[in-house]
Short mmCIF file of C-alpha atoms and ligand atoms in Angstrom, two decimals:
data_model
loop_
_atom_site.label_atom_id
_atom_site.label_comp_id
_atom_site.label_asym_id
_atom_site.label_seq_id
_atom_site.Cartn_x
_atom_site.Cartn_y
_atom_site.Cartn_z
CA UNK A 1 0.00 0.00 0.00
CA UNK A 2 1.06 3.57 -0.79
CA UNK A 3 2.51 5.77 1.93
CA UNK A 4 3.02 9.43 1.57
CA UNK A 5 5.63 11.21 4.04
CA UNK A 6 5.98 14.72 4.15
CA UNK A 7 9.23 16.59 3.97
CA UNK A 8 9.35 19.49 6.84
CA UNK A 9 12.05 21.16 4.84
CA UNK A 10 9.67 22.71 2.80
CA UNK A 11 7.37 23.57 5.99
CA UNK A 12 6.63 26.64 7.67
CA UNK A 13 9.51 26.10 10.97
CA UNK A 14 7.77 29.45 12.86
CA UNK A 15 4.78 26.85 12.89
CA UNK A 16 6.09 23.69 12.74
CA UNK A 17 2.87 22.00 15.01
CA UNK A 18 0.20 23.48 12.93
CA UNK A 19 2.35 22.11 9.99
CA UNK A 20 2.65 18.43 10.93
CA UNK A 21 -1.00 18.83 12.03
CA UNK A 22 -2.06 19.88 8.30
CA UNK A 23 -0.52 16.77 7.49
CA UNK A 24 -1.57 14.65 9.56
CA UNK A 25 -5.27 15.69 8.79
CA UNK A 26 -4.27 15.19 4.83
CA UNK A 27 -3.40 11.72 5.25
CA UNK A 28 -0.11 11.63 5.85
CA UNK A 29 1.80 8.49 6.90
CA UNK A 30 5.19 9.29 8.30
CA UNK A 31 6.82 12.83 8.76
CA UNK A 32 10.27 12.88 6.92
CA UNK A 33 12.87 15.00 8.32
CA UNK A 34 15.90 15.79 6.36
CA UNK A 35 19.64 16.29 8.12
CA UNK A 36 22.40 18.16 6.58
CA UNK A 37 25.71 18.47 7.65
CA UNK A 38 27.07 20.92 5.31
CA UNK A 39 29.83 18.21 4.71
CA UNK A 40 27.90 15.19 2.90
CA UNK A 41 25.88 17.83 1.12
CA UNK A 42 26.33 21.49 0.81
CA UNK A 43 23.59 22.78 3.56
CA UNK A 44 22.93 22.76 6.97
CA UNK A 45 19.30 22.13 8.37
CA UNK A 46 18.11 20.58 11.67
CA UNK A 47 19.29 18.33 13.76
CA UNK A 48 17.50 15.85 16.87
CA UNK A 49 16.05 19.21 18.67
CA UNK A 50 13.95 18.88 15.86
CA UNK A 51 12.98 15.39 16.02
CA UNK A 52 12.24 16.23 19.50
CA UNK A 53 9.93 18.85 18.96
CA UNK A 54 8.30 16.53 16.15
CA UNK A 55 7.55 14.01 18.52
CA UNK A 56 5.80 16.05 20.82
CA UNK A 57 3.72 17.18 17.83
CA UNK A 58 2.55 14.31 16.42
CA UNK A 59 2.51 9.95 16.61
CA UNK A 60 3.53 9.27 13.23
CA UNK A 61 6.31 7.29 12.64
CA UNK A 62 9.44 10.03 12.28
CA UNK A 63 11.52 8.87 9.06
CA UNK A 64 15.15 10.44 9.39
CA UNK A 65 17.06 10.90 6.59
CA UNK A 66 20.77 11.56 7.38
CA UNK A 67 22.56 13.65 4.72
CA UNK A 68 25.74 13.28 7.22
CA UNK A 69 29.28 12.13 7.01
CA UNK A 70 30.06 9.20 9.12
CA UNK A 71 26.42 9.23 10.36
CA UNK A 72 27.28 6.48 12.97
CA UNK A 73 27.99 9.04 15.23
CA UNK A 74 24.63 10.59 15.68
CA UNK A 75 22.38 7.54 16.00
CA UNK A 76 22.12 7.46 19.08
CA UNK A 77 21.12 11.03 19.63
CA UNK A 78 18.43 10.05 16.95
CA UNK A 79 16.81 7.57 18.76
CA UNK A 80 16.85 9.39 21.77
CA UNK A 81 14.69 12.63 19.99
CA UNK A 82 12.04 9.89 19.03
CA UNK A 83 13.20 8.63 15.65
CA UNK A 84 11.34 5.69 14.04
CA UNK A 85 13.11 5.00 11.18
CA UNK A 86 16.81 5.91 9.93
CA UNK A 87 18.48 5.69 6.90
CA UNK A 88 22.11 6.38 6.09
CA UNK A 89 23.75 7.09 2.43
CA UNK A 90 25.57 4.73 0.91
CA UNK A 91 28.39 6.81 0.35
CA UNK A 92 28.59 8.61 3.44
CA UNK A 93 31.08 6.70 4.74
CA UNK A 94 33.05 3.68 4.76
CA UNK A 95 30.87 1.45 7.35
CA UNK A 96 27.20 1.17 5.98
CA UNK A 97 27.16 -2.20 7.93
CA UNK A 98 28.17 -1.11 11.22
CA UNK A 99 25.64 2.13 10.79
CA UNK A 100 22.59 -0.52 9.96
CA UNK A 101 23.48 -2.94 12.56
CA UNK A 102 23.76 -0.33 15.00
CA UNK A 103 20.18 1.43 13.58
CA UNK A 104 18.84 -2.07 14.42
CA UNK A 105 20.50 -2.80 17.64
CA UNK A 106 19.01 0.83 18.82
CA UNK A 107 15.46 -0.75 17.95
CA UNK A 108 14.15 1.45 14.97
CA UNK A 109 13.70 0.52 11.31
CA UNK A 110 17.25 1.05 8.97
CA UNK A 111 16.91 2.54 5.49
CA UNK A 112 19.48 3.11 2.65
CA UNK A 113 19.55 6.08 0.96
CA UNK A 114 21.11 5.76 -2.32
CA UNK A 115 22.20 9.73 -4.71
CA UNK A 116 21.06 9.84 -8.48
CA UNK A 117 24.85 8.74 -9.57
CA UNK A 118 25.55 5.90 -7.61
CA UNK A 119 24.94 2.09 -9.10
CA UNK A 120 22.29 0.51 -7.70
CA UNK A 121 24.58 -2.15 -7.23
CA UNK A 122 26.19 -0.33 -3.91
CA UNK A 123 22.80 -1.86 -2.18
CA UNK A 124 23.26 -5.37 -2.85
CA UNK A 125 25.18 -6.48 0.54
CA UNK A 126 22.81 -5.03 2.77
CA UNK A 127 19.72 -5.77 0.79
CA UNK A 128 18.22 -8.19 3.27
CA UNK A 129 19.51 -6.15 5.94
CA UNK A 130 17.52 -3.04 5.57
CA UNK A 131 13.73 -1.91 5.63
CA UNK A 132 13.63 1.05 3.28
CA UNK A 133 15.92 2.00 0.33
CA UNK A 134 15.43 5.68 -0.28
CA UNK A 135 15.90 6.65 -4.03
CA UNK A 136 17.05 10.15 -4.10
CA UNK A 137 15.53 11.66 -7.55
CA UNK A 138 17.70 14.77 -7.21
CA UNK A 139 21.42 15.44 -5.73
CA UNK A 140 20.65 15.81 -1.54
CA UNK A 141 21.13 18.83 -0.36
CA UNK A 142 18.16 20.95 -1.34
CA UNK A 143 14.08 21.41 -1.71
CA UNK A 144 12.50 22.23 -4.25
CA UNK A 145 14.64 20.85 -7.51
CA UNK A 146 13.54 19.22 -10.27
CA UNK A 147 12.81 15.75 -10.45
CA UNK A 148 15.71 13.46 -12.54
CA UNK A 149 13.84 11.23 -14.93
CA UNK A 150 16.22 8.50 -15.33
CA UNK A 151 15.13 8.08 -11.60
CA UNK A 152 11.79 6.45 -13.17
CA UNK A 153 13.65 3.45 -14.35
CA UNK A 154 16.10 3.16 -11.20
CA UNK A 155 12.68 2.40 -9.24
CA UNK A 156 11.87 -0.40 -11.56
CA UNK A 157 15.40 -1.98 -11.26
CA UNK A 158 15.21 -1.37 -7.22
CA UNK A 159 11.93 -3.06 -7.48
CA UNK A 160 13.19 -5.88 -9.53
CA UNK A 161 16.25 -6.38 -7.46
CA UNK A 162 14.28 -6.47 -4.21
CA UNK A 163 12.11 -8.58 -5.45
CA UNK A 164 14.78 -11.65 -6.53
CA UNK A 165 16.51 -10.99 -2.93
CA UNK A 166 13.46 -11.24 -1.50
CA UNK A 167 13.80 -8.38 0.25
CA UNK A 168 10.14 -7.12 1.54
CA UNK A 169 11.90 -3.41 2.23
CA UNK A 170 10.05 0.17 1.06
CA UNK A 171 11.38 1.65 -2.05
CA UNK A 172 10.85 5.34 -0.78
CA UNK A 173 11.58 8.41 -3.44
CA UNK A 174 12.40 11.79 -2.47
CA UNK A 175 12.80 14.80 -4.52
CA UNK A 176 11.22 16.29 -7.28
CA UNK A 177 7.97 14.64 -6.14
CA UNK A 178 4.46 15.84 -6.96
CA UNK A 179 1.33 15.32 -9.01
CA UNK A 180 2.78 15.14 -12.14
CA UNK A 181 4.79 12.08 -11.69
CA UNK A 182 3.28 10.27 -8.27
CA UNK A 183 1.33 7.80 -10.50
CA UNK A 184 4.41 6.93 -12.86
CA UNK A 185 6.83 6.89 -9.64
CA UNK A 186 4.05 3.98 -8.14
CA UNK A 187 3.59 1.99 -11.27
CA UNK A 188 7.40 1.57 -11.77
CA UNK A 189 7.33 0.57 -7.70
CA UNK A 190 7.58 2.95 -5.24
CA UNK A 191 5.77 2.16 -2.38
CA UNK A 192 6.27 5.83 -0.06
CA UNK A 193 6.62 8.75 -1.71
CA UNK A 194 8.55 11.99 -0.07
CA UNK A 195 7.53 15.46 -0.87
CA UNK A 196 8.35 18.61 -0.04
CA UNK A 197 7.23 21.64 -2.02
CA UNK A 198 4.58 19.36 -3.57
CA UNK A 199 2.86 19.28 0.41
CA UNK A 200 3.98 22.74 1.95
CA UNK A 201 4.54 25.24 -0.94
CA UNK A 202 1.92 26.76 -2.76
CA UNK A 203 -1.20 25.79 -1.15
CA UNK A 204 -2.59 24.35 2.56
CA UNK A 205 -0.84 21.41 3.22
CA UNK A 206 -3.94 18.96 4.08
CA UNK A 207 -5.18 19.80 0.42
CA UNK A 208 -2.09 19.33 -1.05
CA UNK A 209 -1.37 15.60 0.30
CA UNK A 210 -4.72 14.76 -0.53
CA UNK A 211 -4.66 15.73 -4.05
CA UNK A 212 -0.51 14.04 -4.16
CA UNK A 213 -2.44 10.84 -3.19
CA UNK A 214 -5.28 10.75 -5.81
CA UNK A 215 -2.63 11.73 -8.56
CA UNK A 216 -0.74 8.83 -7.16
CA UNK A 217 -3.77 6.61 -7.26
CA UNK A 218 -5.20 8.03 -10.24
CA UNK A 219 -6.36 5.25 -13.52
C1 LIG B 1 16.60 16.77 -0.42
C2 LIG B 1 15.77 16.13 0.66
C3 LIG B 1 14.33 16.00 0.35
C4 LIG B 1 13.62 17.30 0.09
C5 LIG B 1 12.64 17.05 -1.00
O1 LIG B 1 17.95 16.62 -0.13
O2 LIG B 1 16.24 14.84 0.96
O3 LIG B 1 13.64 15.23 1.34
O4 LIG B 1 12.94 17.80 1.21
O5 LIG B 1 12.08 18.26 -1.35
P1 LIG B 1 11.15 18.43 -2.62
O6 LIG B 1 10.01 17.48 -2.46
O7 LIG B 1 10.78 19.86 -2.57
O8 LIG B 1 12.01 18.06 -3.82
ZN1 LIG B 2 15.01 13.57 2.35
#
């Protein structure tokens, strides 16, 4: 079944609560909160204060995704601020095992996340290993850019790939999301879609996630 999680980048943060509550009334499924080091990618943005404060907003399931060098060293502090789910790039370091195992061993979900120029290939030790590979459809870094097309058929390679491992994990997408492509994005396989601007940029977020969902849906 589809699940939509919202992207707080693109939020209003001097009303953060009323934000997540939009969402939540919308339909949303998970909140996804983006960390930037200014290292991995070239931006800073929040940090587990944030998760915090997200948790005391809503229950949803909080889906981190760490845009962090050597992200091993914050898990901890993750988990602590209420995180559900984490996932850690691929090429954010040189011990993607020891971040998952320790993602596990702190009790919360592990995802992958995986940039527009890296083989899809980079996933297939930890396949079985993980809950959620998250497809980035733009470079990581920033809202609001354009989606990368040749992201359509990485989703239906992920898909096929998962499916010989026999790997039951979420193929999540972020970036470049929105109405125009939610329905292609779910045929070729995604099964969460992450949106920023699409939710919290030019309209009231509860409206937008609804109508993100019927595109998705849509034929
Ligand atoms: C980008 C982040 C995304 C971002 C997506 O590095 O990982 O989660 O918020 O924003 P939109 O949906 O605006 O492309
Ligand atoms: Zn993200």
């Amino acid at each position: 079944m589809l699940r939509l999680a919202p992207s707080i980048l693109a939020a209003d943060f001097a009303d953060l609560r009323a934000e997540l509550l939009r969402a939540e009334a919308g339909g949303a499924d998970l909140i996804h909160i983006d960390v930037m080091d200014g290292q991995f990618v070239p931006n800073l943005s929040m940090g587990p204060l944030v998760v915090e404060a997200c948790r005391r907003c809503t229950a949803l399931p909080l889906d981190v995704h760490l845009m962090v060098v050597a992200p091993e060293r914050f898990l901890q502090d993750f988990q602590s601020a209420g995180a559900d789910r984490i996932s850690v790039h691929a090429e954010a370091g040189p011990h993607l095992q020891r971040a998952l195992d320790l993602v596990h061993e702190l009790g919360l979900q592990a995802g992958v996340a995986i940039n527009p120029a890296t083989p899809l290939s980079a996933l297939d030790a930890v396949l079985n290993d993980i809950e959620q590979v998250l497809l980035m459809s733009v470079s990581p870094g920033f809202g609001g850019q354009s989606f990368l097309h040749k992201s359509l058929q990485r989703v239906a390679e992920l898909a096929t790939k998962l499916r010989a491992s026999g790997s039951n994990a979420d193929i999540s997408v972020d970036g470049g999301v929105g109405t125009h492509n939610a329905q292609a994005l779910v045929g070729a396989g995604a099964t969460i879609l992450i949106a920023g601007s699409a939710i919290f940029q030019g309209g009231e977020a509860t409206v937008r996630i609804r109508q993100l969902r019927s595109a998705a849906l849509a034929g």
